[in-house]
Amino acid sequence: MSLIPSFFGNRRSSVFDPFSLDVWDPFKDFPFSSPSSLSTRSSETSAFVNTRIDWKETPEAHVFKADVPGLKKEEVKVEVEDDRVLQISGERNVEKEDKKDTWHRVERSSGKFMRRFRLPENAKMDQIKASMENGVLTVTIPKLEVKKPDVKSIEISG
């Protein structure tokens, strides 16, 4: 077993592999009955963790790109709270289970996700735009134009 992760795929999953992408959940098979149980939280956490978001700053704007595959735009919320906090949230619903089906592996996460970002002072909060295409949510926040200081030449006498 290699101690160096493979960056080119062909990954093995093992409890003993420190670079394994599979996370063991010790509470997975426990029958908790309350709605706020650990088993419910683990599925919500996995969806939360798997929501990948990039934030880049261009000369004109702050651009956020979130991977939300399989979600419709109605299932994703983009909100601004407390003036400068961008919140992206949504929910992936669990696929309806047919008792005749035999599941061999379940890897797609489901549950609620939420990510929050404090925006800098140069963000134009009243001009935020969001669009969604091919499972990628793009949020664009224009930046305030930086006013260049007026420079006045002073003639030196003498």
Short mmCIF file of C-alpha atoms in Angstrom, two decimals:
data_model
loop_
_atom_site.label_atom_id
_atom_site.label_comp_id
_atom_site.label_asym_id
_atom_site.label_seq_id
_atom_site.Cartn_x
_atom_site.Cartn_y
_atom_site.Cartn_z
CA MET A 1 0.00 0.00 0.00
CA SER A 2 1.44 3.30 -1.08
CA LEU A 3 1.77 6.19 1.31
CA ILE A 4 1.78 8.62 -1.62
CA PRO A 5 -1.64 9.41 -3.11
CA SER A 6 -2.22 8.82 -6.80
CA PHE A 7 -3.04 12.06 -8.56
CA PHE A 8 -3.97 10.29 -11.79
CA GLY A 9 -6.90 8.15 -10.66
CA ASN A 10 -6.71 4.41 -9.97
CA ARG A 11 -7.27 5.05 -6.26
CA ARG A 12 -7.70 2.21 -3.82
CA SER A 13 -10.00 2.62 -0.86
CA SER A 14 -8.76 1.28 2.44
CA VAL A 15 -9.36 2.06 6.09
CA PHE A 16 -5.59 2.03 6.55
CA ASP A 17 -4.81 4.33 3.62
CA PRO A 18 -4.40 7.87 5.05
CA PHE A 19 -5.07 9.38 1.62
CA SER A 20 -8.27 7.45 0.95
CA LEU A 21 -11.20 9.55 -0.24
CA ASP A 22 -13.79 7.30 1.41
CA VAL A 23 -14.63 8.47 4.92
CA TRP A 24 -15.69 5.82 7.40
CA ASP A 25 -18.80 6.73 9.36
CA PRO A 26 -18.85 4.82 12.67
CA PHE A 27 -22.52 5.75 13.27
CA LYS A 28 -23.80 4.75 9.82
CA ASP A 29 -25.61 1.57 10.85
CA PHE A 30 -26.91 2.71 14.26
CA PRO A 31 -30.71 3.01 14.39
CA PHE A 32 -31.24 6.54 15.72
CA SER A 33 -34.88 7.54 15.87
CA SER A 34 -34.80 11.29 16.45
CA PRO A 35 -34.86 13.59 13.41
CA SER A 36 -31.75 15.40 14.64
CA SER A 37 -29.82 12.16 14.96
CA LEU A 38 -26.23 11.70 13.88
CA SER A 39 -27.24 9.56 10.91
CA THR A 40 -29.34 12.42 9.51
CA ARG A 41 -26.50 14.89 10.08
CA SER A 42 -23.95 12.68 8.34
CA SER A 43 -25.93 12.74 5.08
CA GLU A 44 -26.41 16.50 5.38
CA THR A 45 -22.72 16.93 6.10
CA SER A 46 -21.72 14.85 3.10
CA ALA A 47 -23.85 17.01 0.82
CA PHE A 48 -22.41 20.13 2.46
CA VAL A 49 -18.85 18.93 2.04
CA ASN A 50 -19.38 17.90 -1.57
CA THR A 51 -20.66 21.32 -2.66
CA ARG A 52 -17.55 22.71 -4.32
CA ILE A 53 -17.35 26.48 -4.81
CA ASP A 54 -14.67 28.55 -6.51
CA TRP A 55 -14.30 32.29 -5.80
CA LYS A 56 -12.21 34.38 -8.11
CA GLU A 57 -11.71 38.11 -8.26
CA THR A 58 -11.35 39.80 -11.62
CA PRO A 59 -10.64 43.50 -12.15
CA GLU A 60 -14.40 44.03 -12.64
CA ALA A 61 -16.13 41.56 -10.31
CA HIS A 62 -16.12 38.77 -7.73
CA VAL A 63 -17.24 35.54 -9.41
CA PHE A 64 -18.45 32.46 -7.53
CA LYS A 65 -18.93 29.13 -9.33
CA ALA A 66 -20.67 26.28 -7.51
CA ASP A 67 -21.02 22.70 -8.71
CA VAL A 68 -24.64 21.70 -8.15
CA PRO A 69 -25.16 18.80 -10.55
CA GLY A 70 -28.67 17.47 -10.93
CA LEU A 71 -30.32 20.45 -9.25
CA LYS A 72 -32.80 22.81 -10.88
CA LYS A 73 -32.49 26.53 -10.30
CA GLU A 74 -35.65 26.38 -8.17
CA GLU A 75 -33.84 24.05 -5.74
CA VAL A 76 -30.94 26.48 -5.14
CA LYS A 77 -31.13 29.75 -3.18
CA VAL A 78 -28.73 32.67 -3.44
CA GLU A 79 -29.21 35.23 -0.67
CA VAL A 80 -27.40 38.18 0.89
CA GLU A 81 -27.75 38.64 4.61
CA ASP A 82 -26.35 41.18 7.04
CA ASP A 83 -25.38 43.38 4.07
CA ARG A 84 -22.16 41.56 3.13
CA VAL A 85 -22.70 37.81 3.60
CA LEU A 86 -23.42 35.81 0.45
CA GLN A 87 -25.26 32.57 1.21
CA ILE A 88 -25.68 29.76 -1.33
CA SER A 89 -27.95 26.93 -0.19
CA GLY A 90 -30.14 24.17 -1.51
CA GLU A 91 -31.20 20.59 -1.08
CA ARG A 92 -30.57 17.39 -2.94
CA ASN A 93 -33.49 15.03 -2.40
CA VAL A 94 -33.05 11.33 -1.82
CA GLU A 95 -34.07 9.21 -4.78
CA LYS A 96 -37.29 7.30 -4.20
CA GLU A 97 -36.50 3.75 -3.23
CA ASP A 98 -38.30 0.89 -4.94
CA LYS A 99 -38.43 -2.24 -2.77
CA LYS A 100 -37.76 -4.43 -5.85
CA ASP A 101 -34.46 -2.70 -6.59
CA THR A 102 -31.13 -3.97 -5.28
CA TRP A 103 -28.62 -1.22 -4.56
CA HIS A 104 -24.97 -2.16 -5.00
CA ARG A 105 -23.43 1.21 -4.19
CA VAL A 106 -24.74 4.65 -3.18
CA GLU A 107 -22.18 7.43 -3.66
CA ARG A 108 -24.23 10.47 -4.62
CA SER A 109 -24.89 12.68 -1.64
CA SER A 110 -28.28 14.01 -0.66
CA GLY A 111 -29.50 16.46 1.91
CA LYS A 112 -29.19 20.17 2.55
CA PHE A 113 -26.12 22.23 1.82
CA MET A 114 -25.19 25.79 2.69
CA ARG A 115 -22.08 27.86 2.10
CA ARG A 116 -21.52 31.42 3.33
CA PHE A 117 -18.95 34.01 2.26
CA ARG A 118 -18.22 37.43 3.74
CA LEU A 119 -17.86 39.81 0.84
CA PRO A 120 -15.30 42.61 0.76
CA GLU A 121 -16.14 46.31 0.96
CA ASN A 122 -15.66 46.83 -2.79
CA ALA A 123 -18.64 44.60 -3.75
CA LYS A 124 -21.68 46.29 -5.33
CA MET A 125 -24.34 44.56 -3.26
CA ASP A 126 -27.25 45.96 -5.28
CA GLN A 127 -26.05 44.50 -8.61
CA ILE A 128 -25.60 40.78 -7.83
CA LYS A 129 -26.51 38.44 -10.68
CA ALA A 130 -26.85 34.65 -10.65
CA SER A 131 -27.24 32.15 -13.47
CA MET A 132 -27.20 28.38 -13.77
CA GLU A 133 -26.05 26.30 -16.72
CA ASN A 134 -25.12 22.61 -16.99
CA GLY A 135 -25.10 22.06 -13.22
CA VAL A 136 -22.88 25.08 -12.48
CA LEU A 137 -24.25 28.06 -10.55
CA THR A 138 -22.43 31.32 -11.34
CA VAL A 139 -22.87 34.32 -9.04
CA THR A 140 -21.32 37.57 -10.26
CA ILE A 141 -20.90 40.56 -7.96
CA PRO A 142 -19.53 43.69 -9.66
CA LYS A 143 -16.86 45.67 -7.84
CA LEU A 144 -16.97 49.36 -6.99
CA GLU A 145 -14.66 51.33 -9.20
CA VAL A 146 -11.58 52.41 -7.37
CA LYS A 147 -11.34 56.17 -7.65
CA LYS A 148 -7.84 57.15 -8.57
CA PRO A 149 -6.55 60.06 -6.54
CA ASP A 150 -6.37 63.36 -8.33
CA VAL A 151 -2.76 64.27 -8.85
CA LYS A 152 -1.96 67.93 -9.26
CA SER A 153 1.50 68.98 -10.30
CA ILE A 154 2.98 71.80 -8.31
CA GLU A 155 5.49 73.99 -10.05
CA ILE A 156 8.67 74.53 -8.11
CA SER A 157 9.84 78.11 -8.07
CA GLY A 158 13.31 79.33 -7.46
#
